[in-house]
Short mmCIF file of N, CA, C and O in Angstrom, two decimals:
data_model
loop_
_atom_site.label_atom_id
_atom_site.label_comp_id
_atom_site.label_asym_id
_atom_site.label_seq_id
_atom_site.Cartn_x
_atom_site.Cartn_y
_atom_site.Cartn_z
N MET A 1 64.46 -17.53 78.05
CA MET A 1 64.90 -18.78 78.87
C MET A 1 65.13 -18.12 80.26
O MET A 1 65.77 -17.20 80.45
N LEU A 2 64.67 -19.02 81.20
CA LEU A 2 64.93 -18.71 82.63
C LEU A 2 66.32 -19.07 82.98
O LEU A 2 66.93 -20.00 82.60
N SER A 3 66.90 -18.15 83.75
CA SER A 3 68.14 -18.50 84.36
C SER A 3 68.18 -19.78 85.37
O SER A 3 67.25 -19.68 86.24
N PRO A 4 69.22 -20.70 85.44
CA PRO A 4 69.16 -21.59 86.39
C PRO A 4 69.67 -20.98 87.76
O PRO A 4 69.49 -21.77 88.82
N PHE A 5 70.08 -19.80 87.84
CA PHE A 5 70.52 -19.30 89.00
C PHE A 5 69.55 -18.49 89.70
O PHE A 5 68.75 -17.99 89.10
N ARG A 6 69.66 -18.52 90.97
CA ARG A 6 68.56 -17.83 91.90
C ARG A 6 69.39 -17.54 93.21
O ARG A 6 70.51 -17.99 93.40
N ARG A 7 68.73 -16.64 94.07
CA ARG A 7 69.15 -16.63 95.31
C ARG A 7 68.96 -17.89 96.04
O ARG A 7 67.89 -18.45 95.93
N GLY A 8 70.04 -18.46 96.67
CA GLY A 8 69.83 -19.84 97.23
C GLY A 8 70.46 -20.65 96.18
O GLY A 8 71.28 -20.24 95.41
N SER A 9 70.30 -21.93 96.32
CA SER A 9 71.00 -22.99 95.56
C SER A 9 70.13 -23.46 94.36
O SER A 9 69.00 -23.96 94.56
N ALA A 10 70.50 -23.35 93.05
CA ALA A 10 69.86 -24.05 91.85
C ALA A 10 70.94 -25.30 91.63
O ALA A 10 71.99 -25.30 92.09
N ARG A 11 70.57 -26.09 90.67
CA ARG A 11 71.32 -27.20 90.25
C ARG A 11 71.51 -27.51 88.66
O ARG A 11 70.55 -27.05 88.04
N LEU A 12 72.83 -27.65 88.36
CA LEU A 12 73.01 -27.70 86.92
C LEU A 12 73.87 -29.09 86.72
O LEU A 12 74.51 -29.57 87.57
N THR A 13 73.58 -29.73 85.59
CA THR A 13 74.26 -30.94 85.35
C THR A 13 75.58 -30.50 84.73
O THR A 13 75.76 -29.17 84.39
N PRO A 14 76.56 -31.38 84.66
CA PRO A 14 77.92 -30.96 83.99
C PRO A 14 78.05 -30.18 82.82
O PRO A 14 78.72 -29.10 82.83
N ARG A 15 77.45 -30.56 81.82
CA ARG A 15 77.55 -29.91 80.50
C ARG A 15 76.95 -28.52 80.67
O ARG A 15 77.74 -27.40 80.20
N PRO A 16 75.81 -28.12 81.03
CA PRO A 16 75.33 -26.83 81.12
C PRO A 16 76.20 -25.91 82.06
O PRO A 16 76.43 -24.80 81.73
N ALA A 17 76.67 -26.51 83.02
CA ALA A 17 77.43 -25.78 83.96
C ALA A 17 78.87 -25.51 83.28
O ALA A 17 79.37 -24.30 83.46
N HIS A 18 79.40 -26.40 82.53
CA HIS A 18 80.63 -26.08 81.72
C HIS A 18 80.53 -25.03 80.55
O HIS A 18 81.17 -24.24 80.52
N ARG A 19 79.19 -25.05 79.98
CA ARG A 19 78.98 -24.16 78.96
C ARG A 19 78.92 -22.73 79.72
O ARG A 19 79.47 -21.77 79.17
N GLN A 20 78.18 -22.59 80.77
CA GLN A 20 77.99 -21.24 81.41
C GLN A 20 79.44 -20.75 82.12
O GLN A 20 79.60 -19.57 82.02
N THR A 21 80.23 -21.65 82.56
CA THR A 21 81.38 -21.19 83.06
C THR A 21 82.46 -21.03 81.89
O THR A 21 83.38 -20.09 82.14
N SER A 22 82.39 -21.50 80.91
CA SER A 22 83.37 -21.40 79.71
C SER A 22 83.03 -20.15 79.03
O SER A 22 83.92 -19.44 78.57
N ASP A 23 81.75 -19.68 78.87
CA ASP A 23 81.41 -18.64 78.23
C ASP A 23 81.38 -17.38 79.11
O ASP A 23 80.95 -16.17 78.54
N GLY A 24 81.79 -17.45 80.44
CA GLY A 24 81.92 -16.39 81.16
C GLY A 24 80.55 -15.92 81.82
O GLY A 24 80.56 -14.98 82.53
N THR A 25 79.45 -16.51 81.73
CA THR A 25 78.15 -16.35 82.31
C THR A 25 78.29 -16.48 83.72
O THR A 25 77.61 -15.91 84.61
N ALA A 26 79.13 -17.43 84.18
CA ALA A 26 79.32 -17.88 85.65
C ALA A 26 80.72 -18.26 85.88
O ALA A 26 81.54 -18.53 85.05
N VAL A 27 81.10 -18.37 87.13
CA VAL A 27 82.41 -18.75 87.57
C VAL A 27 82.27 -20.11 88.34
O VAL A 27 81.44 -20.30 89.20
N LEU A 28 83.05 -21.10 87.79
CA LEU A 28 82.86 -22.50 88.59
C LEU A 28 83.84 -22.33 89.69
O LEU A 28 85.15 -22.05 89.50
N LEU A 29 83.50 -22.72 90.91
CA LEU A 29 84.29 -22.59 92.01
C LEU A 29 84.45 -24.03 92.78
O LEU A 29 83.50 -24.71 93.02
N ASP A 30 85.68 -24.56 92.75
CA ASP A 30 85.84 -25.82 93.33
C ASP A 30 86.01 -25.75 94.84
O ASP A 30 86.90 -25.11 95.45
N VAL A 31 85.20 -26.58 95.56
CA VAL A 31 85.08 -26.37 96.91
C VAL A 31 85.56 -27.48 97.69
O VAL A 31 85.43 -27.70 98.86
N ARG A 32 86.34 -28.43 96.97
CA ARG A 32 86.94 -29.64 97.40
C ARG A 32 88.14 -29.25 98.40
O ARG A 32 88.72 -28.02 98.29
N GLU A 33 88.65 -30.01 99.32
CA GLU A 33 89.78 -29.82 100.03
C GLU A 33 91.00 -29.94 99.04
O GLU A 33 91.00 -30.55 97.97
N THR A 34 92.18 -29.31 99.51
CA THR A 34 93.27 -29.22 98.71
C THR A 34 93.81 -30.38 97.99
O THR A 34 94.19 -30.47 96.95
N PRO A 35 94.01 -31.59 98.82
CA PRO A 35 94.46 -32.77 98.30
C PRO A 35 93.74 -33.40 97.20
O PRO A 35 94.16 -33.83 96.07
N GLU A 36 92.32 -33.21 97.16
CA GLU A 36 91.37 -33.54 96.16
C GLU A 36 91.64 -32.80 94.90
O GLU A 36 91.68 -33.33 93.85
N ARG A 37 91.71 -31.52 95.17
CA ARG A 37 91.71 -30.70 93.89
C ARG A 37 93.07 -30.90 93.25
O ARG A 37 93.12 -30.77 92.07
N ASN A 38 94.19 -31.03 94.06
CA ASN A 38 95.40 -31.13 93.50
C ASN A 38 95.60 -32.31 92.61
O ASN A 38 96.20 -32.51 91.61
N ALA A 39 94.72 -33.40 92.87
CA ALA A 39 94.84 -34.60 91.92
C ALA A 39 94.17 -34.42 90.64
O ALA A 39 94.64 -34.98 89.67
N GLY A 40 93.07 -33.54 90.58
CA GLY A 40 92.40 -33.33 89.32
C GLY A 40 91.30 -32.21 89.48
O GLY A 40 90.66 -32.43 90.55
N HIS A 41 91.25 -31.34 88.67
CA HIS A 41 90.42 -30.22 88.73
C HIS A 41 90.01 -29.58 87.36
O HIS A 41 90.62 -29.88 86.40
N ALA A 42 88.91 -28.90 87.31
CA ALA A 42 88.50 -28.26 86.16
C ALA A 42 89.57 -27.08 85.98
O ALA A 42 89.82 -26.25 87.01
N PRO A 43 90.09 -26.98 84.82
CA PRO A 43 91.15 -25.87 84.53
C PRO A 43 90.75 -24.47 84.85
O PRO A 43 91.57 -23.68 85.23
N GLU A 44 89.39 -24.19 84.55
CA GLU A 44 88.96 -22.86 84.89
C GLU A 44 88.36 -22.36 86.22
O GLU A 44 87.85 -21.35 86.41
N ALA A 45 88.37 -23.38 87.32
CA ALA A 45 88.04 -23.35 88.44
C ALA A 45 88.71 -22.69 89.45
O ALA A 45 89.81 -23.51 89.86
N PRO A 46 88.61 -21.46 90.10
CA PRO A 46 89.37 -21.08 91.14
C PRO A 46 89.00 -21.94 92.35
O PRO A 46 88.06 -22.83 92.36
N HIS A 47 89.82 -21.92 93.42
CA HIS A 47 89.62 -23.04 94.44
C HIS A 47 89.31 -22.27 95.78
O HIS A 47 90.04 -21.18 96.30
N LEU A 48 88.37 -22.82 96.54
CA LEU A 48 88.14 -22.40 98.00
C LEU A 48 87.62 -23.47 98.64
O LEU A 48 86.37 -23.99 98.55
N PRO A 49 88.50 -24.25 99.44
CA PRO A 49 87.95 -25.33 100.25
C PRO A 49 86.83 -25.09 101.12
O PRO A 49 86.75 -23.92 101.72
N LEU A 50 85.98 -25.98 101.11
CA LEU A 50 84.54 -25.65 101.79
C LEU A 50 84.81 -25.32 103.30
O LEU A 50 84.09 -24.60 103.87
N SER A 51 85.91 -25.84 103.87
CA SER A 51 86.11 -25.54 105.24
C SER A 51 86.50 -24.02 105.40
O SER A 51 86.32 -23.55 106.65
N ARG A 52 87.05 -23.49 104.38
CA ARG A 52 87.32 -22.00 104.63
C ARG A 52 86.13 -21.16 104.73
O ARG A 52 86.18 -20.22 105.52
N PRO A 53 85.29 -21.18 103.79
CA PRO A 53 84.04 -20.22 103.97
C PRO A 53 83.18 -20.67 105.24
O PRO A 53 82.52 -19.57 105.96
N VAL A 54 83.21 -21.75 105.61
CA VAL A 54 82.54 -22.20 106.84
C VAL A 54 83.24 -21.40 108.03
O VAL A 54 82.54 -21.14 108.96
N ALA A 55 84.54 -21.35 108.02
CA ALA A 55 85.26 -20.57 108.94
C ALA A 55 85.28 -19.13 108.89
O ALA A 55 85.91 -18.33 109.37
N GLY A 56 84.60 -18.56 107.80
CA GLY A 56 84.49 -17.04 107.53
C GLY A 56 85.39 -16.57 106.41
O GLY A 56 85.32 -15.28 106.33
N ALA A 57 86.01 -17.30 105.56
CA ALA A 57 86.76 -16.81 104.55
C ALA A 57 85.78 -16.23 103.34
O ALA A 57 84.70 -16.82 103.29
N SER A 58 86.09 -15.32 102.63
CA SER A 58 85.32 -14.80 101.49
C SER A 58 85.53 -15.49 100.27
O SER A 58 86.75 -16.21 100.17
N LEU A 59 84.77 -15.28 99.38
CA LEU A 59 84.94 -15.97 97.98
C LEU A 59 86.22 -15.19 97.36
O LEU A 59 86.60 -14.09 97.51
N PRO A 60 87.04 -16.11 96.44
CA PRO A 60 87.99 -15.64 95.78
C PRO A 60 87.54 -14.33 94.84
O PRO A 60 86.41 -14.31 94.40
N ALA A 61 88.37 -13.66 94.60
CA ALA A 61 87.98 -12.38 93.71
C ALA A 61 87.35 -12.80 92.45
O ALA A 61 86.37 -12.13 91.87
N ALA A 62 87.78 -13.84 91.80
CA ALA A 62 87.24 -14.29 90.46
C ALA A 62 85.72 -14.69 90.65
O ALA A 62 85.17 -14.78 89.63
N ALA A 63 85.32 -15.03 91.80
CA ALA A 63 84.03 -15.55 92.04
C ALA A 63 82.94 -14.58 92.60
O ALA A 63 81.87 -14.79 92.94
N LYS A 64 83.67 -13.27 92.82
CA LYS A 64 82.83 -12.17 93.32
C LYS A 64 82.19 -11.45 92.15
O LYS A 64 82.69 -11.15 91.14
N GLY A 65 80.85 -10.99 92.40
CA GLY A 65 80.26 -10.11 91.61
C GLY A 65 79.28 -10.73 90.59
O GLY A 65 78.80 -9.95 89.51
N GLY A 66 79.23 -11.90 90.37
CA GLY A 66 78.42 -12.68 89.39
C GLY A 66 78.05 -13.96 89.83
O GLY A 66 78.34 -14.35 90.90
N PRO A 67 77.31 -14.65 88.96
CA PRO A 67 76.88 -15.94 89.27
C PRO A 67 78.09 -17.04 89.61
O PRO A 67 78.92 -16.91 88.92
N VAL A 68 77.74 -17.88 90.47
CA VAL A 68 78.90 -18.84 90.91
C VAL A 68 78.30 -20.28 90.79
O VAL A 68 77.16 -20.53 91.24
N VAL A 69 79.08 -21.07 90.32
CA VAL A 69 78.71 -22.60 90.19
C VAL A 69 79.69 -23.34 91.09
O VAL A 69 80.78 -23.35 90.74
N THR A 70 79.20 -23.99 92.13
CA THR A 70 80.22 -24.78 92.98
C THR A 70 80.21 -26.26 92.50
O THR A 70 79.18 -26.75 92.05
N ILE A 71 81.33 -26.85 92.88
CA ILE A 71 81.58 -28.19 92.45
C ILE A 71 82.49 -28.93 93.55
O ILE A 71 83.26 -28.38 94.04
N TRP A 72 81.95 -30.23 93.75
CA TRP A 72 82.61 -30.92 94.76
C TRP A 72 82.88 -32.33 94.10
O TRP A 72 82.60 -32.55 92.87
N ARG A 73 83.50 -33.36 94.84
CA ARG A 73 83.90 -34.59 94.05
C ARG A 73 82.60 -35.15 93.42
O ARG A 73 82.59 -35.61 92.31
N SER A 74 81.48 -35.55 94.35
CA SER A 74 80.55 -36.23 93.87
C SER A 74 79.15 -35.42 93.73
O SER A 74 78.17 -35.96 93.43
N GLY A 75 79.26 -34.14 94.24
CA GLY A 75 78.06 -33.22 94.13
C GLY A 75 77.27 -33.31 95.31
O GLY A 75 76.12 -32.63 95.44
N HIS A 76 77.66 -34.04 96.54
CA HIS A 76 76.80 -34.06 97.58
C HIS A 76 77.01 -32.97 98.48
O HIS A 76 75.92 -32.54 99.27
N ARG A 77 78.07 -32.26 98.55
CA ARG A 77 78.32 -31.25 99.49
C ARG A 77 78.30 -29.80 98.65
O ARG A 77 78.37 -28.94 99.40
N SER A 78 78.23 -29.77 97.39
CA SER A 78 78.40 -28.63 96.70
C SER A 78 77.03 -27.71 96.96
O SER A 78 77.27 -26.46 97.01
N PRO A 79 76.03 -28.37 97.23
CA PRO A 79 74.76 -27.48 97.52
C PRO A 79 74.96 -26.72 98.96
O PRO A 79 74.64 -25.57 98.95
N GLN A 80 75.70 -27.39 99.73
CA GLN A 80 75.98 -26.67 101.03
C GLN A 80 76.81 -25.50 100.67
O GLN A 80 76.62 -24.34 101.26
N ALA A 81 78.00 -25.67 99.89
CA ALA A 81 78.74 -24.51 99.49
C ALA A 81 78.02 -23.37 98.80
O ALA A 81 78.38 -22.25 98.91
N ALA A 82 77.17 -23.83 97.89
CA ALA A 82 76.20 -22.73 97.17
C ALA A 82 75.26 -21.93 98.12
O ALA A 82 74.93 -21.01 97.82
N GLU A 83 75.08 -22.45 99.35
CA GLU A 83 74.15 -21.88 100.25
C GLU A 83 75.09 -20.76 101.14
O GLU A 83 74.35 -20.07 101.84
N LEU A 84 76.24 -20.98 101.09
CA LEU A 84 77.23 -20.05 102.08
C LEU A 84 77.17 -18.62 101.71
O LEU A 84 76.97 -18.10 100.46
N PRO A 85 76.88 -17.67 102.69
CA PRO A 85 76.81 -16.26 102.41
C PRO A 85 78.13 -15.76 101.92
O PRO A 85 79.14 -16.14 102.32
N ASP A 86 78.11 -14.93 100.90
CA ASP A 86 79.21 -14.35 100.41
C ASP A 86 79.40 -12.79 100.62
O ASP A 86 80.22 -12.12 100.18
N GLY A 87 78.46 -12.31 101.36
CA GLY A 87 78.52 -11.02 101.72
C GLY A 87 77.80 -9.96 100.63
O GLY A 87 77.70 -8.91 100.72
N GLY A 88 77.69 -10.67 99.33
CA GLY A 88 77.13 -9.72 98.40
C GLY A 88 75.79 -10.39 97.63
O GLY A 88 75.40 -9.89 96.59
N GLY A 89 75.44 -11.63 98.13
CA GLY A 89 74.19 -12.02 97.68
C GLY A 89 74.35 -12.66 96.24
O GLY A 89 73.34 -12.61 95.32
N ALA A 90 75.34 -13.40 96.00
CA ALA A 90 75.78 -13.90 94.77
C ALA A 90 74.61 -15.04 94.26
O ALA A 90 73.96 -15.70 95.12
N GLN A 91 74.20 -14.88 92.95
CA GLN A 91 73.51 -15.94 92.46
C GLN A 91 74.15 -17.36 92.49
O GLN A 91 75.48 -17.19 92.04
N THR A 92 73.84 -18.39 92.82
CA THR A 92 74.54 -19.62 92.93
C THR A 92 73.87 -20.72 92.40
O THR A 92 72.59 -20.93 92.28
N ALA A 93 74.59 -21.84 91.94
CA ALA A 93 74.22 -23.11 91.47
C ALA A 93 75.23 -24.06 91.83
O ALA A 93 76.33 -23.66 92.20
N ASP A 94 74.94 -25.39 91.93
CA ASP A 94 75.87 -26.37 92.07
C ASP A 94 75.79 -27.41 90.98
O ASP A 94 74.83 -27.57 90.26
N VAL A 95 76.83 -28.23 90.84
CA VAL A 95 76.82 -29.07 89.68
C VAL A 95 76.48 -30.52 90.36
O VAL A 95 77.08 -31.10 91.28
N THR A 96 75.37 -31.20 89.86
CA THR A 96 74.92 -32.40 90.21
C THR A 96 76.04 -33.51 89.87
O THR A 96 76.49 -33.40 88.65
N GLY A 97 76.33 -34.45 90.65
CA GLY A 97 77.16 -35.37 90.37
C GLY A 97 78.63 -34.91 90.44
O GLY A 97 79.54 -35.80 90.43
N GLY A 98 78.83 -33.64 90.54
CA GLY A 98 80.21 -33.21 90.96
C GLY A 98 81.35 -33.52 89.98
O GLY A 98 81.09 -33.62 88.73
N MET A 99 82.53 -33.50 90.32
CA MET A 99 83.65 -33.83 89.54
C MET A 99 83.58 -35.14 88.82
O MET A 99 84.04 -35.42 87.75
N ALA A 100 82.92 -36.11 89.57
CA ALA A 100 82.81 -37.55 89.09
C ALA A 100 81.97 -37.45 87.87
O ALA A 100 82.35 -38.04 86.72
N ASP A 101 80.83 -36.80 87.91
CA ASP A 101 80.04 -36.71 86.58
C ASP A 101 80.66 -35.83 85.59
O ASP A 101 80.53 -36.16 84.29
N ARG A 102 81.41 -34.77 86.00
CA ARG A 102 82.16 -34.07 84.92
C ARG A 102 83.00 -34.80 84.20
O ARG A 102 83.24 -34.63 83.02
N ALA A 103 83.89 -35.68 84.88
CA ALA A 103 84.95 -36.37 84.22
C ALA A 103 84.12 -37.47 83.36
O ALA A 103 84.62 -37.72 82.17
N CYS A 104 83.11 -38.04 83.78
CA CYS A 104 82.32 -39.05 82.86
C CYS A 104 81.80 -38.48 81.68
O CYS A 104 81.50 -39.19 80.65
N ALA A 105 81.47 -37.22 81.74
CA ALA A 105 80.86 -36.33 80.58
C ALA A 105 82.15 -36.00 79.66
O ALA A 105 81.77 -35.44 78.60
N GLY A 106 83.38 -36.41 79.88
CA GLY A 106 84.37 -36.19 78.98
C GLY A 106 84.85 -34.75 78.96
O GLY A 106 85.57 -34.31 78.11
N LEU A 107 84.50 -33.95 80.18
CA LEU A 107 84.92 -32.36 80.22
C LEU A 107 86.36 -32.49 80.89
O LEU A 107 86.65 -33.48 81.62
N PRO A 108 87.18 -31.35 80.56
CA PRO A 108 88.44 -31.45 80.99
C PRO A 108 88.64 -31.55 82.47
O PRO A 108 87.99 -31.01 83.36
N VAL A 109 89.59 -32.29 82.95
CA VAL A 109 90.09 -32.53 84.26
C VAL A 109 91.56 -32.50 84.19
O VAL A 109 92.23 -33.49 83.45
N VAL A 110 92.28 -31.45 84.84
CA VAL A 110 93.72 -31.59 84.77
C VAL A 110 94.43 -31.66 86.13
O VAL A 110 93.75 -31.45 87.18
N GLY A 111 95.62 -32.29 86.09
CA GLY A 111 96.14 -32.52 87.50
C GLY A 111 97.54 -31.48 87.46
O GLY A 111 97.59 -30.59 86.77
N PRO A 112 98.46 -32.03 88.36
CA PRO A 112 99.73 -31.15 88.57
C PRO A 112 100.37 -30.86 87.12
O PRO A 112 100.63 -31.78 86.36
N GLY A 113 100.86 -29.61 87.05
CA GLY A 113 101.56 -29.24 85.70
C GLY A 113 100.87 -29.29 84.44
O GLY A 113 101.34 -29.51 83.42
N GLY A 114 99.51 -29.50 84.64
CA GLY A 114 98.77 -29.50 83.45
C GLY A 114 98.48 -30.96 82.81
O GLY A 114 97.87 -31.12 81.85
N SER A 115 99.09 -31.97 83.53
CA SER A 115 98.68 -33.40 83.08
C SER A 115 97.26 -33.71 83.26
O SER A 115 96.56 -33.01 83.95
N GLU A 116 96.94 -34.83 82.66
CA GLU A 116 95.72 -35.39 83.03
C GLU A 116 95.39 -35.64 84.26
O GLU A 116 96.09 -36.31 84.92
N GLY A 117 94.24 -35.14 84.91
CA GLY A 117 93.99 -35.21 86.21
C GLY A 117 93.20 -36.59 86.62
O GLY A 117 92.58 -37.13 85.61
N VAL A 118 93.24 -36.78 87.77
CA VAL A 118 92.33 -38.08 88.31
C VAL A 118 91.50 -37.48 89.48
O VAL A 118 91.74 -36.32 90.07
N LEU A 119 90.48 -38.21 89.88
CA LEU A 119 89.64 -37.81 91.03
C LEU A 119 90.19 -38.48 92.18
O LEU A 119 90.28 -39.78 92.23
N ALA A 120 90.38 -37.75 93.34
CA ALA A 120 90.90 -38.37 94.61
C ALA A 120 89.78 -38.67 95.56
O ALA A 120 88.74 -37.75 95.41
#
């Protein structure tokens, strides 16, 4: 089976992205701004707001050294995040439909203190 990851950006729907990030094949990286993420996020996703790597910030340690799947609210800006250089040439993909489609697929979305999250 061919990997959905490649240099540059590939696209995954929410369920395959969840499978790959749950089994450790890849790391899900939430690239929404902080208020959006705080309202509800994938429990396994480290956070790096898209504005930070655009300004030169590097990937969180958890997202270095392997495939990365980026996620945004609706999936429109995560391809942009998947194209950002990380200094190590990571293989990247993004989630089509973003957190909105992830929530519609019944995948976990948590809020503050582990409560059920919402999308802001």
